[in-house]
Coordinates of C-alpha atoms in Angstrom, one line a residue:
X267 CA -15.5 9.6 -3.6
X268 CA -18.5 7.3 -3.6
X269 CA -19.6 8.7 -0.2
X270 CA -20.0 12.4 -1.2
X271 CA -23.8 11.9 -0.7
X272 CA -23.4 10.0 2.5
X273 CA -20.8 12.5 3.9
X274 CA -23.7 15.0 4.4
X275 CA -25.4 12.6 6.8
X276 CA -22.7 12.5 9.5
X277 CA -21.6 16.1 9.7
X278 CA -25.2 17.4 9.6
X279 CA -26.1 15.2 12.6
X280 CA -22.9 16.3 14.4
X281 CA -23.7 20.0 13.7
X282 CA -27.3 19.5 14.9
X283 CA -25.9 18.3 18.3
X284 CA -24.3 21.7 18.9
X285 CA -26.9 24.0 17.4
X286 CA -30.7 24.7 17.4
X287 CA -31.0 23.7 13.8
X288 CA -33.2 20.8 13.0
X289 CA -33.0 18.9 9.7
X290 CA -36.3 19.0 7.9
X291 CA -37.9 15.6 8.2
X292 CA -38.3 15.1 4.4
X293 CA -34.7 15.8 3.8
X294 CA -33.5 13.5 6.5
X295 CA -35.8 10.8 5.2
X296 CA -34.4 11.2 1.7
X297 CA -30.8 11.0 3.0
X298 CA -31.5 7.9 5.0
X299 CA -33.0 6.3 1.9
X300 CA -29.8 7.1 0.1
X301 CA -27.7 5.5 2.9
X302 CA -29.8 2.3 2.6
X303 CA -29.5 2.3 -1.2
X304 CA -25.8 2.7 -1.1
X305 CA -25.3 -0.3 1.2
X306 CA -27.8 -2.5 -0.6
X307 CA -25.3 -4.8 -2.3
X308 CA -23.8 -8.3 -1.7
X309 CA -20.6 -6.8 -0.3
X310 CA -22.4 -4.6 2.3
X311 CA -20.0 -1.8 1.5
X312 CA -20.8 1.7 0.2
X313 CA -21.0 1.4 -3.6
X314 CA -23.1 3.6 -5.8
X315 CA -26.6 2.1 -6.7
X316 CA -27.7 2.2 -10.3
X317 CA -29.7 5.5 -9.9
X318 CA -26.5 7.3 -8.8
X319 CA -24.7 6.4 -12.1
X320 CA -25.4 9.9 -13.6
X321 CA -23.4 11.4 -10.7
X322 CA -20.7 8.9 -10.3
X323 CA -19.7 6.0 -12.5
X324 CA -20.3 2.6 -10.9
X325 CA -17.4 0.8 -12.7
X326 CA -14.9 1.0 -9.8
X327 CA -14.1 -0.4 -6.5
X328 CA -12.5 1.9 -4.0
X329 CA -11.9 1.6 -0.3
X330 CA -10.9 5.2 0.4
X331 CA -14.3 6.1 1.8
X332 CA -14.6 3.2 4.3
X333 CA -14.2 5.8 7.0
X334 CA -17.0 8.1 5.8
X335 CA -19.4 5.3 5.1
X336 CA -19.0 3.8 8.6
X337 CA -19.3 7.3 10.1
X338 CA -22.6 7.7 8.4
X339 CA -23.9 4.6 10.0
X340 CA -22.3 5.4 13.4
X341 CA -23.9 8.9 13.3
X342 CA -27.3 7.3 12.7
X343 CA -26.7 5.1 15.7
X344 CA -25.5 7.9 18.0
X345 CA -28.0 10.6 17.1
X346 CA -31.0 8.6 15.9
X347 CA -30.6 5.3 17.8
X348 CA -31.1 3.6 14.4
X349 CA -31.0 -0.2 14.8
X350 CA -30.7 -0.8 11.0
X351 CA -27.5 1.3 11.0
X352 CA -26.0 -0.8 13.8
X353 CA -26.8 -4.0 12.0
X354 CA -25.6 -2.8 8.7
X355 CA -22.4 -1.5 10.3
X356 CA -21.7 -5.0 11.6
X357 CA -22.3 -6.5 8.1
X358 CA -19.9 -3.9 6.7
X359 CA -17.3 -4.9 9.2
X360 CA -17.6 -8.5 8.4
X361 CA -16.7 -7.8 4.9
X362 CA -13.8 -5.5 6.0
X363 CA -12.4 -8.4 8.1
X364 CA -12.8 -10.9 5.3
X365 CA -10.9 -8.8 2.8
X366 CA -8.2 -7.3 5.0
X367 CA -4.9 -8.7 6.3
X368 CA -2.7 -7.9 9.4
X369 CA -0.2 -6.3 6.9
X370 CA -2.8 -3.7 5.8
X371 CA -3.3 -5.5 2.5
X372 CA -6.6 -6.1 0.7
X373 CA -7.8 -9.2 -1.0
X374 CA -10.3 -7.7 -3.5
X375 CA -11.0 -11.1 -5.2
X376 CA -13.3 -11.7 -2.2
X377 CA -15.5 -8.8 -3.2
X378 CA -18.4 -9.6 -5.5
X379 CA -18.2 -6.1 -7.0
X380 CA -14.5 -6.6 -7.9
X381 CA -15.1 -9.9 -9.5
X382 CA -17.9 -8.4 -11.6
X383 CA -16.1 -5.2 -12.6
X384 CA -12.5 -6.1 -12.6
X385 CA -11.6 -2.5 -12.2
X386 CA -10.3 -0.5 -9.2
X387 CA -9.6 3.2 -8.7
X388 CA -6.0 4.4 -8.4
X389 CA -4.6 5.8 -5.2
X390 CA -7.4 4.5 -3.0
X391 CA -6.0 1.2 -1.8
X392 CA -2.8 2.3 0.0
X393 CA -2.8 1.7 3.7
X394 CA -3.3 5.2 5.0
X395 CA -5.7 6.0 2.3
X396 CA -7.9 3.1 3.1
X397 CA -7.7 1.3 6.5
X398 CA -5.5 3.9 8.4
X399 CA -8.0 6.7 8.1
X400 CA -10.7 4.2 9.1
X401 CA -9.4 3.5 12.6
X402 CA -11.1 6.5 14.2
X403 CA -14.5 5.6 12.6
X404 CA -14.1 2.0 13.9
X405 CA -13.5 3.2 17.4
X406 CA -16.5 5.6 17.3
X407 CA -18.7 2.8 16.0
X408 CA -17.4 0.6 18.9
X409 CA -18.1 3.2 21.4
X410 CA -21.7 3.6 20.2
X411 CA -22.5 0.0 19.6
X412 CA -20.1 -2.1 21.6
X413 CA -19.5 -4.2 18.5
X414 CA -16.4 -6.4 19.3
X415 CA -15.5 -6.7 15.6
X416 CA -15.0 -2.9 15.4
X417 CA -12.4 -3.1 18.2
X418 CA -10.8 -6.2 16.6
X419 CA -10.4 -4.4 13.3
X420 CA -9.2 -1.2 15.0
X421 CA -6.5 -3.2 16.8
X422 CA -5.5 -4.9 13.5
X423 CA -5.0 -1.6 11.7
X424 CA -3.5 0.4 14.6
X425 CA -0.8 -2.2 15.2
X426 CA 0.2 -2.0 11.5
X427 CA 0.2 1.8 11.4
X428 CA 2.0 2.3 14.7
X429 CA 4.9 0.4 13.1
X430 CA 4.6 1.7 9.6
X431 CA 3.2 5.3 9.8
X432 CA 5.0 6.6 12.9
X433 CA 8.5 6.5 14.5
X434 CA 9.1 7.0 18.2
X435 CA 11.3 10.0 17.6
X436 CA 8.7 11.7 15.4
X437 CA 10.4 11.4 12.1
X438 CA 8.3 10.8 9.0
X439 CA 7.7 7.0 8.6
X440 CA 6.8 6.5 4.9
X441 CA 6.6 2.7 5.1
X442 CA 2.8 2.7 4.7
X443 CA 3.3 4.7 1.4
X444 CA 1.1 7.7 2.3
X445 CA 0.5 10.1 -0.5
X446 CA -2.7 12.0 0.7
X447 CA -2.4 14.5 3.5
X448 CA -6.0 14.1 4.8
X449 CA -5.6 10.3 5.0
X450 CA -2.2 10.4 6.7
X451 CA -3.4 12.9 9.3
X452 CA -6.6 10.8 9.7
X453 CA -4.5 7.8 10.4
X454 CA -2.7 9.8 13.2
X455 CA -6.0 10.8 14.6
X456 CA -7.0 7.1 14.7
X457 CA -3.8 6.0 16.3
X458 CA -4.3 8.7 19.0
X459 CA -7.8 7.7 19.7
X460 CA -6.8 4.0 19.9
X461 CA -4.2 4.9 22.5
X462 CA -6.8 6.8 24.5
X463 CA -9.5 4.2 24.3
X464 CA -7.2 1.2 25.1
X465 CA -4.9 3.2 27.6
X466 CA -1.7 2.5 25.6
X467 CA 0.6 5.5 26.1
X468 CA 2.9 4.3 23.3
X469 CA 0.4 5.3 20.7
X470 CA -0.2 8.7 22.2
X471 CA 3.5 9.5 22.5
X472 CA 4.3 8.3 18.9
X473 CA 1.6 10.6 17.6
X474 CA 2.7 13.5 19.8
X475 CA 6.3 13.1 18.5
X476 CA 5.1 12.9 14.9
X477 CA 2.8 15.9 15.4
X478 CA 5.7 18.1 16.7
X479 CA 8.4 17.0 14.3
X480 CA 6.7 15.9 11.1
X481 CA 3.3 17.6 11.0
X482 CA 4.3 21.0 12.4
X483 CA 7.9 20.7 11.4
X484 CA 7.5 19.9 7.7
X485 CA 4.0 19.4 6.5
X486 CA 2.0 22.5 7.5
X487 CA 3.2 26.1 7.3
X488 CA 2.6 28.9 9.8
X489 CA -0.1 30.3 7.6
X490 CA -2.0 27.1 7.6
X491 CA -1.0 26.1 4.1
X492 CA -0.8 22.4 3.5
X493 CA -1.0 20.6 0.2
X494 CA -3.6 18.0 -0.7
X495 CA -0.9 15.7 -1.9
X496 CA 1.5 14.9 0.9
X497 CA 4.9 16.5 0.9
X498 CA 4.3 18.6 -2.2
X499 CA 3.6 22.3 -2.7
X500 CA 0.6 21.8 -5.0
X501 CA -3.1 22.6 -4.5
X502 CA -4.1 23.2 -0.9
X503 CA -7.2 22.1 1.0
X504 CA -8.4 22.8 4.5
X505 CA -9.6 19.4 5.7
X506 CA -6.1 18.5 6.6
X507 CA -5.8 21.8 8.6
X508 CA -9.0 20.6 10.5
X509 CA -7.2 17.3 11.2
X510 CA -4.2 19.2 12.6
X511 CA -6.5 21.3 14.8
X512 CA -8.3 18.2 16.2
X513 CA -5.0 16.5 16.8
X514 CA -3.7 19.5 18.7
X515 CA -6.9 19.7 20.8
X516 CA -6.7 16.0 21.6
X517 CA -3.0 16.0 22.4
X518 CA -3.5 19.0 24.8
X519 CA -5.5 16.6 27.1
X520 CA -2.4 14.3 27.3
X521 CA 0.3 16.7 28.5
X522 CA 0.8 18.9 25.5
X523 CA -1.1 22.1 26.3
X524 CA 1.1 24.1 24.0
X525 CA -0.8 22.5 21.0
X526 CA -3.9 24.5 22.0
X527 CA -2.1 27.6 20.6
X528 CA -1.6 25.7 17.4
X529 CA -5.3 24.7 17.1
X530 CA -6.4 28.3 17.9
X531 CA -4.1 29.8 15.4
X532 CA -5.1 27.4 12.6
X533 CA -8.8 28.1 13.1
X534 CA -8.3 31.8 13.0
X535 CA -5.7 32.0 10.2
X536 CA -7.1 29.3 7.8
X537 CA -10.4 27.6 8.7
X538 CA -12.4 30.7 9.3
X539 CA -10.9 32.6 6.3
X540 CA -11.5 29.7 4.0
X541 CA -15.3 29.8 4.5
X542 CA -17.2 31.2 1.6
X543 CA -19.4 34.0 2.7
X544 CA -20.1 35.8 -0.5
X545 CA -20.6 34.5 -4.1
X546 CA -21.0 37.5 -6.4
X547 CA -22.0 36.6 -9.9
X548 CA -21.7 32.9 -9.4
X549 CA -23.7 30.9 -12.1
X550 CA -23.6 27.3 -13.5
X551 CA -20.9 26.6 -16.1
X552 CA -22.0 25.4 -19.5
X553 CA -25.4 23.9 -20.2
X554 CA -25.9 22.2 -16.8
X555 CA -29.5 22.1 -15.5
X556 CA -31.5 20.3 -12.9
X557 CA -31.5 20.3 -9.1
X558 CA -27.7 20.0 -8.9
X559 CA -27.4 23.6 -10.1
X560 CA -30.5 25.1 -8.5
X561 CA -29.8 28.1 -6.4
X562 CA -26.1 27.4 -6.7
X563 CA -25.1 30.8 -5.2
X564 CA -27.2 30.3 -2.1
X565 CA -26.1 26.7 -1.6
X566 CA -22.4 27.7 -1.9
X567 CA -22.5 30.3 1.0
X568 CA -21.2 28.6 4.1
X569 CA -19.1 26.1 2.4
X570 CA -15.5 25.7 3.3
X571 CA -13.3 26.3 0.3
X572 CA -11.2 23.4 -1.0
X573 CA -8.7 22.5 -3.7
X574 CA -7.4 26.1 -4.0
X575 CA -4.4 28.2 -4.5
X576 CA -2.2 28.8 -1.4
X577 CA -4.0 32.0 -0.3
X578 CA -7.0 32.4 -2.5
X579 CA -9.5 30.7 -5.0
X580 CA -11.5 28.9 -2.3
X581 CA -14.1 26.7 -3.9
X582 CA -17.0 24.7 -2.5
X583 CA -16.3 20.9 -2.5
X584 CA -18.7 18.7 -0.6
X585 CA -16.4 16.3 1.2
X586 CA -14.0 19.1 2.3
X587 CA -16.9 21.2 3.7
X588 CA -18.1 18.1 5.6
X589 CA -14.6 17.3 7.0
X590 CA -14.0 21.0 8.1
X591 CA -17.5 21.1 9.6
X592 CA -16.6 18.0 11.8
X593 CA -13.4 19.8 13.0
X594 CA -15.3 23.1 13.7
X595 CA -18.0 21.2 15.7
X596 CA -15.2 19.5 17.7
X597 CA -13.6 22.9 18.4
X598 CA -17.0 24.4 19.5
X599 CA -17.6 21.5 21.8
X600 CA -14.3 22.2 23.5
X601 CA -14.3 26.0 23.8
X602 CA -15.3 25.5 27.4
X603 CA -15.3 22.2 29.3
X604 CA -15.8 21.2 32.9
X605 CA -12.8 19.2 34.2
X606 CA -11.7 18.1 37.6
X607 CA -9.9 21.4 38.1
X608 CA -13.0 23.5 37.3
X609 CA -14.6 25.2 34.3
X610 CA -11.8 25.4 31.7
X611 CA -11.9 27.8 28.8
X612 CA -9.6 26.5 26.0
X613 CA -10.5 28.9 23.2
X614 CA -11.6 32.6 23.1
X615 CA -14.4 32.1 20.6
X616 CA -18.1 33.0 20.9
X617 CA -19.9 30.4 23.0
X618 CA -23.1 30.1 25.0
X619 CA -24.8 27.5 27.2
X620 CA -27.3 27.8 30.1
X621 CA -24.7 28.9 32.6
X622 CA -22.0 30.5 30.4
X623 CA -21.6 33.1 27.8
X624 CA -18.3 34.0 26.1
X625 CA -17.8 36.9 23.7
X626 CA -14.6 38.4 22.3
X627 CA -13.5 41.5 20.5
X628 CA -10.1 42.3 18.9
X629 CA -8.9 45.8 18.4
X630 CA -5.6 47.0 19.4
X631 CA -5.8 44.3 22.1
X632 CA -7.9 41.2 22.6
X633 CA -10.8 41.4 25.1
X634 CA -12.6 38.2 26.2
X635 CA -15.7 38.5 28.2
X636 CA -16.9 35.5 30.2
X637 CA -20.3 35.8 31.9
X638 CA -20.6 32.9 34.4
X639 CA -23.8 32.3 36.4
X640 CA -22.5 29.4 38.5
X641 CA -20.2 29.6 41.5
X642 CA -17.3 27.5 40.4
X643 CA -13.5 27.7 39.9
X644 CA -12.4 29.0 36.5
X645 CA -9.3 28.4 34.3
X646 CA -8.8 30.5 31.2
X647 CA -6.1 29.8 28.7
X648 CA -3.5 32.6 28.1
X649 CA -1.8 32.3 24.7
X650 CA 1.9 31.7 25.0
X651 CA 2.7 34.3 22.3
X652 CA 1.3 37.3 24.1
X653 CA 3.6 39.3 26.4
X654 CA 2.8 38.0 30.0
X655 CA 2.9 41.6 31.3
X656 CA 0.1 42.6 29.0
X657 CA -2.4 40.2 30.6
X658 CA -5.1 41.8 32.7
X659 CA -8.2 40.2 34.3
X660 CA -11.1 41.9 36.0
X661 CA -14.2 40.4 37.8
X662 CA -17.3 42.5 37.9
X663 CA -15.3 45.6 36.9
X664 CA -12.6 45.3 39.6
X665 CA -9.0 44.1 38.6
X666 CA -8.0 40.9 40.3
X667 CA -4.8 39.1 40.8
X668 CA -4.8 35.6 39.4
X669 CA -2.6 32.5 39.8
X670 CA -1.1 31.0 36.7
X671 CA -1.4 27.2 36.5
X672 CA 0.5 26.1 33.4
X673 CA -1.0 27.9 30.4
X674 CA -4.1 28.9 32.4
X675 CA -5.1 31.8 34.6
X676 CA -6.9 30.3 37.7
X677 CA -9.7 32.4 39.2
X678 CA -11.1 31.1 42.4
X679 CA -14.9 30.6 42.8
X680 CA -14.7 32.9 45.9
X681 CA -15.0 35.9 43.6
X682 CA -17.5 34.2 41.3
X683 CA -20.1 34.1 39.7
X684 CA -19.9 37.2 37.7
X685 CA -18.5 38.9 34.6
X686 CA -14.9 38.2 33.9
X687 CA -12.9 40.2 31.4
X688 CA -9.6 39.0 30.1
X689 CA -7.4 41.4 28.1
X690 CA -4.0 40.8 26.4
X691 CA -1.8 42.3 23.7
X692 CA -2.0 41.3 20.0
X693 CA 1.6 41.8 18.8
X694 CA 2.1 42.9 15.2
X695 CA 4.7 41.4 13.0
X696 CA 5.3 40.3 9.3
X697 CA 6.6 37.0 8.1
X698 CA 7.7 35.8 4.6
X699 CA 6.7 32.3 3.6
X700 CA 7.7 30.7 0.3
X701 CA 5.3 28.2 -1.4
X702 CA 5.8 26.8 -4.9
X703 CA 8.4 29.4 -5.7
X704 CA 6.3 32.4 -4.6
X705 CA 7.3 34.5 -1.6
X706 CA 4.2 35.6 0.3
X707 CA 4.5 38.4 2.9
X708 CA 2.0 38.0 5.7
X709 CA 0.9 40.7 8.2
X710 CA 0.1 39.1 11.6
X711 CA -1.9 40.5 14.5
X712 CA -1.5 38.1 17.4
X713 CA -2.4 34.7 15.8
X714 CA -4.5 36.1 12.9
X715 CA -3.4 37.0 9.5
X716 CA -4.5 40.5 8.6
X717 CA -3.0 40.8 5.1
X718 CA -0.9 39.1 2.4
X719 CA 0.9 40.1 -0.7
X720 CA 0.9 39.0 -3.5
X721 CA -2.8 38.5 -3.4
X722 CA -5.8 38.0 -5.8
X723 CA -9.4 39.3 -6.0
X724 CA -10.6 35.7 -6.8
X725 CA -12.1 34.5 -3.5
X726 CA -9.1 35.6 -1.4
X727 CA -8.6 34.5 2.2
X728 CA -7.2 37.8 3.5
X729 CA -7.0 41.5 2.6
X730 CA -4.0 42.7 0.6
X731 CA -1.1 43.8 2.8
X732 CA -0.5 47.5 2.2
X733 CA 3.0 48.8 1.3
X734 CA 3.1 50.6 4.7
X735 CA 2.6 47.4 6.5
X736 CA 5.5 45.5 4.7
X737 CA 8.9 45.1 6.3

């Protein structure tokens, strides 16, 4: 989309917020220059400037990337206190208000670019693909700027999508004509955040019901496969998986702790495996030259593969990498959080801050080590799928009895600080999953996939399941 350049701005700034990495000043200055150039037009929307024509034709008007372009401005406000970005964001919202209606329609005749070009991209003007997926960005911009117009627009779009993209019983509401998985799930994320920000439980409950019955029930498979095009079994992509992870994480704070198991599983069985870690023999195709193909192998490492076959052929795609990076940053920020109940460990991933260090190993069993330097009450999530009698906890080398509070083991501050070790079983099993007429057999160890057949050697996600491991 038009914002592939700008999409790097927001996730890079988000990633910097949880890491020691600092963007080189000359690169950040160049990216900000790009942002300014993309918005420098009479409509104050993100449209390609003339110098970008070689990368993306300028003869189109699409509103699919309203979300990403506003997020780029919002990130500059949040992390760089950029006054220009706040002002430009307001100008953008004035245009969005002018051309949008309460029925989620668009009046493109009010855009100078449309009057000049008389051309619009296909598939990018449906409600979920344009304004539904923008709700979340509007609310973030509102939280960082207090701009009343951002809340007014969020309310306009949320009202429409509550009625036309959800049902109270969780069944799939297709009234908004969704056809893009990432946009539909982004719309649900926006509705959930709107319910949180405005304290309207109806929105939260509608999203929770839709998540359980439609998203988990029909759209995504246990392995993490979900198609790019909604309700099909075509090419897969992981940005929608990231959406589902973030939805599960957010819903867990509203009375649905079981969705933390979903989020954990999808990170382990799809998001981490889809990251590109090796690129043997990769080289540019054809006669391409210039900076866009410089060090293509090195630039590819670290990307999250997108637009791939169900279990292999992961490929680097900029906007998908950026979307998954946002999701992974959100997961990292929520590995351990301090709540009214105490320090709460939601995920058993590697983590460190000044008072806490979490490491984990997985062999026959899982072993999670939590080194806590503060004297405080501790809650550690116990996966629902592990046998309860396999769970063991020790503090400073001595076994301790613990109290279960919901899905969490509660450890009193009376035996802390210290080194806490949690151990639990990783049950082995196999499952058969059919996608696009192909039956895939998966080997599972706990909530991770350890092998699949059939498989390919073309950037596979998992090892090939051996004959001995098949049912």
